[in-house]
Coordinates of C-alpha atoms in Angstrom, one line a residue:
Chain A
X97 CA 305.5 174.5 13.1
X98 CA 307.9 171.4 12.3
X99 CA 308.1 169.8 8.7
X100 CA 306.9 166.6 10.6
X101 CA 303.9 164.6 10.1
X102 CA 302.8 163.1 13.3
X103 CA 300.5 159.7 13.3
X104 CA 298.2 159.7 16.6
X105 CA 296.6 156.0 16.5
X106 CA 293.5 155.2 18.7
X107 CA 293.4 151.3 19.0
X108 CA 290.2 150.1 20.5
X109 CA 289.6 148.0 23.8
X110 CA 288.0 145.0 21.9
X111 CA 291.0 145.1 19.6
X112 CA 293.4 144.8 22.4
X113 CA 291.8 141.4 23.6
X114 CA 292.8 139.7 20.3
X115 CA 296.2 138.7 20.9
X116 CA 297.4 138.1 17.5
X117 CA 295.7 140.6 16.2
X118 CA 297.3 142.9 18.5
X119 CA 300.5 141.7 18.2
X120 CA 300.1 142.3 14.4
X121 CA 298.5 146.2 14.9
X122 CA 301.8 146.7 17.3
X123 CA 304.3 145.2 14.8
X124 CA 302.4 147.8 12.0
X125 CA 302.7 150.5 14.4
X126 CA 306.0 150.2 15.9
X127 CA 307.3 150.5 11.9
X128 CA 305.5 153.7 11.7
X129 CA 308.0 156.1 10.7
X130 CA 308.2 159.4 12.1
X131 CA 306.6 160.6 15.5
X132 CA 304.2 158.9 16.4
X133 CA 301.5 159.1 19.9
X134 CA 299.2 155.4 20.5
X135 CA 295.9 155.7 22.9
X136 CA 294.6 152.6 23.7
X137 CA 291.0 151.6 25.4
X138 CA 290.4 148.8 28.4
X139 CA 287.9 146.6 26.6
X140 CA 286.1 144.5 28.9
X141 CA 289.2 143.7 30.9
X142 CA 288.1 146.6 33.8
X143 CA 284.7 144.8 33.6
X144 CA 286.0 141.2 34.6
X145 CA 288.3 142.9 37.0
X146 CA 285.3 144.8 38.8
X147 CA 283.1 141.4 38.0
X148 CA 286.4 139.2 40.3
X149 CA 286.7 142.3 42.9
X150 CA 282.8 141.8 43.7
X151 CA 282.6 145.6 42.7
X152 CA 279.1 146.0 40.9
X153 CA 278.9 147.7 37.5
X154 CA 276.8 151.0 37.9
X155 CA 274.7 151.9 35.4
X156 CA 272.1 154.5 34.5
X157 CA 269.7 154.7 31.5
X158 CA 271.9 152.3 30.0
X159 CA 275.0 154.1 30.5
X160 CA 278.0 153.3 32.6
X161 CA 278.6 155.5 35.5
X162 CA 282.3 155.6 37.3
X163 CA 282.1 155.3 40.8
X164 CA 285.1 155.2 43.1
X165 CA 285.6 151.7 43.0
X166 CA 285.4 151.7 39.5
X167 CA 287.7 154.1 39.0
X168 CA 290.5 152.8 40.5
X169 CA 289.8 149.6 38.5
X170 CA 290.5 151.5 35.6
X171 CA 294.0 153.0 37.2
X172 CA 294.9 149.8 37.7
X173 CA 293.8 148.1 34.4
X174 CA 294.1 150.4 31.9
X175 CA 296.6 152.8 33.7
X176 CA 298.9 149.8 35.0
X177 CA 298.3 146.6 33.2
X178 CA 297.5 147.1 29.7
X179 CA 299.5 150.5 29.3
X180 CA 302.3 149.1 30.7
X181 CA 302.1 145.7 28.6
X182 CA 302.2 147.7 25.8
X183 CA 305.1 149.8 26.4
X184 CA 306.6 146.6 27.5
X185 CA 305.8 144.7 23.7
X186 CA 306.8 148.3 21.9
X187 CA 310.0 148.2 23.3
X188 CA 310.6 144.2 22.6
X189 CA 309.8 145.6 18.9
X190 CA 312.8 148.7 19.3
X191 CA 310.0 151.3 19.2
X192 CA 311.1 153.1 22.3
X193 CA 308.0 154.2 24.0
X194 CA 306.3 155.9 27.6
X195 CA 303.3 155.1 29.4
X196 CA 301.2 157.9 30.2
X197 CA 298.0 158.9 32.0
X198 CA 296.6 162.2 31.8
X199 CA 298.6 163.4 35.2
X200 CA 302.3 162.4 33.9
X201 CA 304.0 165.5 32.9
X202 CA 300.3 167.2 33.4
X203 CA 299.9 165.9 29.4
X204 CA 295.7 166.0 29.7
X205 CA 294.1 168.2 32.0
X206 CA 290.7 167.6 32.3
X207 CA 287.5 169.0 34.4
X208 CA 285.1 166.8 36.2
X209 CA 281.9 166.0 34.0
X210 CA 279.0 168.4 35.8
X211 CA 276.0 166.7 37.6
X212 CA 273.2 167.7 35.5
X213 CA 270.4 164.7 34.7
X214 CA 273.1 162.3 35.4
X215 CA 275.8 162.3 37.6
X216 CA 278.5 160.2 35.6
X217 CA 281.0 159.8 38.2
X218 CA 284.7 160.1 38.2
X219 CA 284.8 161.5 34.4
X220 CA 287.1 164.1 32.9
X221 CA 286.0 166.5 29.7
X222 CA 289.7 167.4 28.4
X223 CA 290.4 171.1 29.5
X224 CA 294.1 171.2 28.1
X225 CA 296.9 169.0 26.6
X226 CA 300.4 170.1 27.4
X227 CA 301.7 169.9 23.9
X228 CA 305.1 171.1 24.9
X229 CA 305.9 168.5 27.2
X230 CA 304.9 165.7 24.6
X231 CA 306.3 167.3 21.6
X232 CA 309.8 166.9 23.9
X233 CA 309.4 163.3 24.5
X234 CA 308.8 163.0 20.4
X235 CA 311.7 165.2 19.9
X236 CA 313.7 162.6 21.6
X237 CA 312.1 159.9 19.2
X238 CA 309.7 158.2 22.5
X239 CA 306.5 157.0 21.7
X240 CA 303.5 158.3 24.3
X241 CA 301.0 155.7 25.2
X242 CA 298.6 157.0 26.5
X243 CA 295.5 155.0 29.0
X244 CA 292.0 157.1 28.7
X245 CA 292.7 158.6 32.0
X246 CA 293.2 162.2 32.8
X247 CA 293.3 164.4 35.8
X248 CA 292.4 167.8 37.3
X249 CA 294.6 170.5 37.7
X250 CA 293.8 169.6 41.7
X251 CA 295.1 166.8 40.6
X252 CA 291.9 164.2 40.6
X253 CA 292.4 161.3 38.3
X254 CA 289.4 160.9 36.4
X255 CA 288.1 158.3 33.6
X256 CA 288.0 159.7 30.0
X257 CA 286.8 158.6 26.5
X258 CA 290.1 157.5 24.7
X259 CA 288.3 158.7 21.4
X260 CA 288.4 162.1 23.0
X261 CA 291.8 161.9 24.5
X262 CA 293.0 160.9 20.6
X263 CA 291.2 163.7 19.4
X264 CA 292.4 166.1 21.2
X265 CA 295.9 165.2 21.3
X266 CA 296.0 165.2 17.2
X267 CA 294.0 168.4 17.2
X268 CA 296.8 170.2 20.5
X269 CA 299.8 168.6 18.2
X270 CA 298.2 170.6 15.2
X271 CA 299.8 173.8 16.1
X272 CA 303.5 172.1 16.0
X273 CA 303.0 169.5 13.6
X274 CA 300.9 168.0 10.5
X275 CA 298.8 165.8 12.5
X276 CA 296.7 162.9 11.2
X277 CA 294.4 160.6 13.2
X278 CA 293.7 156.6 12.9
X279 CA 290.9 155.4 14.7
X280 CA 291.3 151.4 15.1
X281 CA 288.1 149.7 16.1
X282 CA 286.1 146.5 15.2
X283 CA 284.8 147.4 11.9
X284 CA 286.5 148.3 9.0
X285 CA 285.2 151.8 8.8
X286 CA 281.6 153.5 8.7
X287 CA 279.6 151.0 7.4
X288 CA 276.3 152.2 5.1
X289 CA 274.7 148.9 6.0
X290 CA 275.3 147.7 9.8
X291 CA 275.2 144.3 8.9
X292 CA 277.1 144.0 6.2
X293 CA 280.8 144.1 7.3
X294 CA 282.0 145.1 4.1
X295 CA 279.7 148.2 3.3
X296 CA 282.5 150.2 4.1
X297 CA 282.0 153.9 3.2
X298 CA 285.0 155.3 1.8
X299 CA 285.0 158.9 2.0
X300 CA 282.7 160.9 4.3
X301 CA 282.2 164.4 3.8
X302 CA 280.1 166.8 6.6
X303 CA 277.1 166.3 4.1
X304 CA 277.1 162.8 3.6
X305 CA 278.1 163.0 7.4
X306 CA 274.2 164.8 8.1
X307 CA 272.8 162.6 5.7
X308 CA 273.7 159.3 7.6
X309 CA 272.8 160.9 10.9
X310 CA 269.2 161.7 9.3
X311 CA 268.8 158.4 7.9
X312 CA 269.7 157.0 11.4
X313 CA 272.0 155.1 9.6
X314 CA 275.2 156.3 12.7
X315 CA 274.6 155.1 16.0
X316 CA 275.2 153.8 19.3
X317 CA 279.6 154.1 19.5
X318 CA 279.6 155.4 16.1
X319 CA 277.6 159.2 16.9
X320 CA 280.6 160.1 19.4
X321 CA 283.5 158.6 17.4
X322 CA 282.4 160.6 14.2
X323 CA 281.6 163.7 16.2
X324 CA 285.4 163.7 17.1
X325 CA 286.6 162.7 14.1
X326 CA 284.7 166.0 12.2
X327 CA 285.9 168.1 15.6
X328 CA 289.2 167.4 15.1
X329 CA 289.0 168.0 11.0
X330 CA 287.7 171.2 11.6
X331 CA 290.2 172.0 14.2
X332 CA 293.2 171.8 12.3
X333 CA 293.9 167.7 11.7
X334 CA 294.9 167.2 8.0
X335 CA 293.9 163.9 8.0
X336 CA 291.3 161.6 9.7
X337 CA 291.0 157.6 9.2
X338 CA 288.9 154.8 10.8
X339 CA 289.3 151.3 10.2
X340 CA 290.3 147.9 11.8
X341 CA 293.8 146.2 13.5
X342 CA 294.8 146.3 10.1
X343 CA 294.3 150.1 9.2
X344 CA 297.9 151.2 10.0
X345 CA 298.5 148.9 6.5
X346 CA 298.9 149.4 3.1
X347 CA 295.8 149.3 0.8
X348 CA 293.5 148.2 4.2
X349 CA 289.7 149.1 3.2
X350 CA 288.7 151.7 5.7
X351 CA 286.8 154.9 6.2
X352 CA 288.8 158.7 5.5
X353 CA 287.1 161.6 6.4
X354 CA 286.7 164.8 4.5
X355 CA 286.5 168.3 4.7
Chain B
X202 CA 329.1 166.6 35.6
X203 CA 326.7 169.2 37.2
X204 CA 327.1 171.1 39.5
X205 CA 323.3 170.1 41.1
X206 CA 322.7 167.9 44.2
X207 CA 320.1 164.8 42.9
X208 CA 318.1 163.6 45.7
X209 CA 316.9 160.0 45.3
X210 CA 313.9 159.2 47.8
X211 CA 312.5 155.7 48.5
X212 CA 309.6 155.1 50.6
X213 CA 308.8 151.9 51.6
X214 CA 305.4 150.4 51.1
X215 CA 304.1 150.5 54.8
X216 CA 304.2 153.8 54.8
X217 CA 302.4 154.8 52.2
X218 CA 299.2 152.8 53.7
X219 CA 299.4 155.7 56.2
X220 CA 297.6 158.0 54.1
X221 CA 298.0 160.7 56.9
X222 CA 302.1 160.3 57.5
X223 CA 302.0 159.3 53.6
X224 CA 300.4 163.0 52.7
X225 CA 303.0 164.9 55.1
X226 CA 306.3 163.3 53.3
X227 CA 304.4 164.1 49.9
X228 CA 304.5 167.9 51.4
X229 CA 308.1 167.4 52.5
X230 CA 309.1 166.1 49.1
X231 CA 307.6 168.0 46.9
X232 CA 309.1 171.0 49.0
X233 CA 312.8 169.7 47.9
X234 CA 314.8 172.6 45.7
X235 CA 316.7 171.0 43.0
X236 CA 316.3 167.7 41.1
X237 CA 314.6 164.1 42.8
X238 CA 313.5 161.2 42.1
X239 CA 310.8 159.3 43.9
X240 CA 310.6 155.3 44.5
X241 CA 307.7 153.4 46.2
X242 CA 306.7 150.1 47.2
X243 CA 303.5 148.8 47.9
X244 CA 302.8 147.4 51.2
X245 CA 300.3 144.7 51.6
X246 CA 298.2 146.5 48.5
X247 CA 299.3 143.7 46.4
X248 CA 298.5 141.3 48.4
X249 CA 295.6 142.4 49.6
X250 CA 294.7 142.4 45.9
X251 CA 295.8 139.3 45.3
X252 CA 294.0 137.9 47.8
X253 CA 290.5 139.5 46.8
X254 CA 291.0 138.1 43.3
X255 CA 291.8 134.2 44.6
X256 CA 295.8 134.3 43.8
X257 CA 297.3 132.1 46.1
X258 CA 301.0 133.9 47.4
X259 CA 303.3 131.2 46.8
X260 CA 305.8 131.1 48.8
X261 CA 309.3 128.8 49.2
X262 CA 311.7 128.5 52.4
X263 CA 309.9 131.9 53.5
X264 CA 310.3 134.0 50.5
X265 CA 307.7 135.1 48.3
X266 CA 307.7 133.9 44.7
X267 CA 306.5 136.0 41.8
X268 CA 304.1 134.2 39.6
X269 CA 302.5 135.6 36.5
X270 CA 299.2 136.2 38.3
X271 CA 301.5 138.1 41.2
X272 CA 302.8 139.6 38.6
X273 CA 300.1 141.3 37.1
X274 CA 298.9 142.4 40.2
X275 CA 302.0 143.7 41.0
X276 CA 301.7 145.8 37.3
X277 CA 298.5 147.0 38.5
X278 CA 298.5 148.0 41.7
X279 CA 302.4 149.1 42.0
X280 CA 302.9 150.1 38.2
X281 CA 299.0 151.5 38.3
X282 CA 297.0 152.5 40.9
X283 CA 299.7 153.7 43.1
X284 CA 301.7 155.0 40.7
X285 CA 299.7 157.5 39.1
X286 CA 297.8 158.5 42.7
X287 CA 301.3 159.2 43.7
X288 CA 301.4 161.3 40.7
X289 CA 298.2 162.7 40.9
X290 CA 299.0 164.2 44.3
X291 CA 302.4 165.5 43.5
X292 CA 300.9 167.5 40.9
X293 CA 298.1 169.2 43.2
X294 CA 300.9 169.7 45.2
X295 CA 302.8 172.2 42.2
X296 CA 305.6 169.3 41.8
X297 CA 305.4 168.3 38.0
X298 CA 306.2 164.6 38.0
X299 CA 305.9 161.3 35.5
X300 CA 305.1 158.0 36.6
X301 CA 307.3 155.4 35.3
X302 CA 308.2 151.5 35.6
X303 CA 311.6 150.7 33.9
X304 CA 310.2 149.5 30.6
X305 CA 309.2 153.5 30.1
X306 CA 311.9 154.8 28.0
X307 CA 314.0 152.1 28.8
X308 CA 314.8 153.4 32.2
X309 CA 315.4 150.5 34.0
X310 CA 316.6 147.7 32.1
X311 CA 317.0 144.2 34.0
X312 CA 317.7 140.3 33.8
X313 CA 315.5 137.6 34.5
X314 CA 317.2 136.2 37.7
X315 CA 319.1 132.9 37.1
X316 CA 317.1 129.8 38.8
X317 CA 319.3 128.3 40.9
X318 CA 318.2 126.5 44.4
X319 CA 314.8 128.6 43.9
X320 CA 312.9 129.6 40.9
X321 CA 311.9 133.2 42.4
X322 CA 309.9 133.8 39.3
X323 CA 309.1 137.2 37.5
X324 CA 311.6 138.8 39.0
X325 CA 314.7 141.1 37.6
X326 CA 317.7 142.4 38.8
X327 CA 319.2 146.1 37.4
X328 CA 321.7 145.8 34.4
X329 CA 321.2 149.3 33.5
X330 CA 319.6 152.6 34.0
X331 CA 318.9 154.7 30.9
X332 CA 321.0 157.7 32.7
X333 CA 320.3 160.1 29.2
X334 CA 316.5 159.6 29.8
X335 CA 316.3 160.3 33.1
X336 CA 318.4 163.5 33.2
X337 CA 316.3 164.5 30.4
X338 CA 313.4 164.6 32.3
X339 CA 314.8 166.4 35.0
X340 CA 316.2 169.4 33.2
X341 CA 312.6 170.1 32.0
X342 CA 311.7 170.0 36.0
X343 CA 309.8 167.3 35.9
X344 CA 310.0 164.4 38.7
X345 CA 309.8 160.6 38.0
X346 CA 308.4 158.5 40.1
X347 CA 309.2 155.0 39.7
X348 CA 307.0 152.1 40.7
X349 CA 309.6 148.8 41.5
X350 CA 309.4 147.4 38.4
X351 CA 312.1 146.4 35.4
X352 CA 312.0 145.2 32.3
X353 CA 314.5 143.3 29.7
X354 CA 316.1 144.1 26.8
X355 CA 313.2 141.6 25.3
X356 CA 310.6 144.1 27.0
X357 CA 309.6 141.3 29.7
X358 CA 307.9 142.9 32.9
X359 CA 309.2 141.9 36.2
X360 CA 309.4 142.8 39.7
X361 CA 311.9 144.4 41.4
X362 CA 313.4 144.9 44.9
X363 CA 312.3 148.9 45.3
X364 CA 315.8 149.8 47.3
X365 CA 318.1 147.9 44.9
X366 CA 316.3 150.3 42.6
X367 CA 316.7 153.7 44.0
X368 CA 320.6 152.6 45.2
X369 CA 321.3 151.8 41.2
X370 CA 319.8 155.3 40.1
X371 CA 321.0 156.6 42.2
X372 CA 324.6 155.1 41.4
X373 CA 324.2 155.7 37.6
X374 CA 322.8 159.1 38.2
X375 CA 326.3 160.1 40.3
X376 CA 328.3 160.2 37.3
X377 CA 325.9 163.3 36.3
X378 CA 324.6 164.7 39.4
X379 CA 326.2 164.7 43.1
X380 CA 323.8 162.4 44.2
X381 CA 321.9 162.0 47.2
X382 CA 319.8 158.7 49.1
X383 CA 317.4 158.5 51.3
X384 CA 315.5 155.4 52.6
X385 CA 312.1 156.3 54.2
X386 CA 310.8 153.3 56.2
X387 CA 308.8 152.0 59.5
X388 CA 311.7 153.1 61.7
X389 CA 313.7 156.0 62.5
X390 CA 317.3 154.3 60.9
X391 CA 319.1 151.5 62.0
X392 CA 318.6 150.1 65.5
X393 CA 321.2 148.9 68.0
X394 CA 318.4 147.2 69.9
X395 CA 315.4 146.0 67.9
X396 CA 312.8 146.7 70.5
X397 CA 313.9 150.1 71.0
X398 CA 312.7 152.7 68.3
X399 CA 315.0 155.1 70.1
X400 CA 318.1 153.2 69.6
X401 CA 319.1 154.9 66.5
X402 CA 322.5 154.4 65.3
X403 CA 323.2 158.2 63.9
X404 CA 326.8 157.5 61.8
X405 CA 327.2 154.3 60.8
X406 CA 330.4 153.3 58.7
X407 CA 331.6 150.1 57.1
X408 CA 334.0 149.4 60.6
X409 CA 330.7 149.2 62.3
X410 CA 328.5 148.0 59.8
X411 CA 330.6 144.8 59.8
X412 CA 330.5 145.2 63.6
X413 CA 326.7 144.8 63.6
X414 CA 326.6 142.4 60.9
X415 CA 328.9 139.7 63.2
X416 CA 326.9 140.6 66.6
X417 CA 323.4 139.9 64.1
X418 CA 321.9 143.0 65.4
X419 CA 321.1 143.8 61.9
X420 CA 318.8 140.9 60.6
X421 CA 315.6 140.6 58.1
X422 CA 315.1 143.6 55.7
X423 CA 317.5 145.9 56.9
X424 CA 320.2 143.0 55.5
X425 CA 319.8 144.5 51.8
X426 CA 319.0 147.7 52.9
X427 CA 322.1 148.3 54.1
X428 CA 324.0 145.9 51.5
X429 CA 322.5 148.4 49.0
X430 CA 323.6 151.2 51.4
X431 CA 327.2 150.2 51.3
X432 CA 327.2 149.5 47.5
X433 CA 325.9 152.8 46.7
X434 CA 328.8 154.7 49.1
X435 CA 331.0 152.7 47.4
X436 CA 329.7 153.3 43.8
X437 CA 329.9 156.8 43.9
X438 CA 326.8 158.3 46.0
X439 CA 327.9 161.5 48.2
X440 CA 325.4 161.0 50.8
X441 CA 322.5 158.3 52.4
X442 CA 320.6 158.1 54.9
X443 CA 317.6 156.2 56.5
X444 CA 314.9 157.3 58.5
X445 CA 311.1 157.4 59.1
X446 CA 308.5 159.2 56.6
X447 CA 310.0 162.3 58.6
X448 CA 313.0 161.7 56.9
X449 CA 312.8 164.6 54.8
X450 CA 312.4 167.1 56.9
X451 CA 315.0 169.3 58.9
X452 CA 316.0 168.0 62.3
X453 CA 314.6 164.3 62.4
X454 CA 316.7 161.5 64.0
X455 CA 318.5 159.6 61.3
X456 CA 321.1 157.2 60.5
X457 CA 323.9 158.8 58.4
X458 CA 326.1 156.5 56.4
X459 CA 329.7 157.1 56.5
X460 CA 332.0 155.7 54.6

């Protein structure tokens, strides 16, 4: 176990669309000090991409599926264009960093979701992440970004929720460092009232936690994101976070989670 | 200085639309003892893409001209989806690799190139390989693959020729390694007749080189090829040679450079 606190930083998709706003969250994040791991999301740019490629967006009960084409939109988008942009703009910013998918250095191993009511496509539930390998690449002070993809050990690429991908990565790195997640999205945190951007709740426990999810009160993106978020606090993350692009900042209003 | 042979592959773009002769040299590579490096093109992928999406190829006195919607396409499909397939299949394949582009731990570090007669656009040409990095990656076993891309100090993206790449890795990786090239492309080495795939040239030294050059039996692509060829003998590379996607394996009809 190192003396080291590492900061694994989920930015959102949406987020990423905002230019200055992103140029701002990278600027706050390449001063980070210490090691350090960024996930990022696509946003709608696989969307458009699919929209221009004639590829038609699949859906089922109101949930996306990943079909072949698809997939390899989000290699090239999320895997190729915006991972590599970013390493690209960390680098401008002297924050040496390394894009990643899940098959580089085998860092997420994942298994193919199983076909039971719905049959989801090309999607990965994380198996394993290859903490040795990544702690290296920190040890040599590089920065993992890392696109929501991961792959099989037979070496299939499939598409994976970057929440997860954060999660598990902060909860893996547990075991050689003190890990702490940030969760960047549109909101400033968990909000008590939906419309009211500034009803941020400050500190969620598990109880207030099953009280919000009673009083319907966490929904739609939010039920997944918090069910990582108190996943990874049990599992061994010291410290959980969720805010906006300007989380990574002093004195920003945002969410923590607690024990 | 080890005392390790490096082998630096390139395989050039058409080839890897041959998914069949493309899977066989995967086998052959990945059965290589000792430390290697892959480089790929992309064929017609990116323009293909291009294509589908509405990007015009622009093009001046015949030679193609990077724009920043070739570009991105180029980022995508090169740095992206072929890229981490490559990847992807070297790993079911038990050959632990990483998919770079040179703005990945600073790896390949280029200028913009100079507009003179023609404005080529987004493209870069090597200043330096981050030697440290790469040999780094390679003690821990692990095999970068590198999509022809570069990036400058001021972590701009641009495209790159794939064999001036693997010539300059392979030059800056000689001063560690007793390095190794091989060019994998559409023909079995060089030709003394054009029309005749069996015409290989098996040694081929600067005396004749310079020989071929004046009689313009070398012409096209196989002008840098070889250019690179020669600079890399020169610069401190034990051994190159270029052949088909059979390259790799024992017994195939080459051309050997000599010096």
């Amino acid at each position: 176990m190192k003396d080291q606190i590492l900061k694994v930083v989920k930015i959102g998709g949406k987020l990423i669309e905002d230019d200055e706003k992103f140029q701002v969250f990278l600027r706050d994040f390449s001063s980070l000090e210490g090691p350090k791991i960024l996930i990022h999301g696509g946003g709608n740019y696989a969307t458009e991409m699919a929209y221009k490629l004639g590829y038609k967006t699949k859906m089922i009960d109101g949930r996306r599926i990943t079909d072949s084409n698809s997939l390899k939109v989000i290699i090239m988008t999320y895997g190729g264009l915006i991972n590599k942009s970013i390493v690209a703009k960390l680098q401008a910013m002297d924050c040496n960093s390394i894009g990643l998918c899940g098959a580089d250095g085998k860092s997420i191993i994942s298994t193919k979701r199983e076909v039971n009511e719905i049959d989801y496509g090309f999607v990965g539930d994380i198996a394993e992440i290859n903490s040795i390998f990544i702690s290296a690449l920190l040890d040599q002070n590089i920065t993992p970004v890392f696109s929501p993809i991961s792959c099989t050990r037979e070496g299939e690429l499939l598409n994976t929720n970057g929440d997860s991908v954060a999660a598990e990565l902060a909860i893996a790195l547990s075991s050689i460092y003190k890990s702490e997640l940030y969760f960047c999205f549109e909101k400033k945190g968990v909000l008590q009232n939906a419309v009211d951007d500034d009803s941020v709740i400050e500190n969620l426990d598990l109880k207030k936690y099953k009280a919000l999810l009673d009083e319907k009160v966490i929904s739609d993106g939010m039920l997944p994101k918090l069910y990582n978020c108190f996943q990874a606090m049990e599992r061994g993350v010291s410290k959980i976070c969720l805010g906006d692009s300007t989380l990574l900042q002093k004195n920003s209003k945002h969410t923590k989670i607690l024990k």
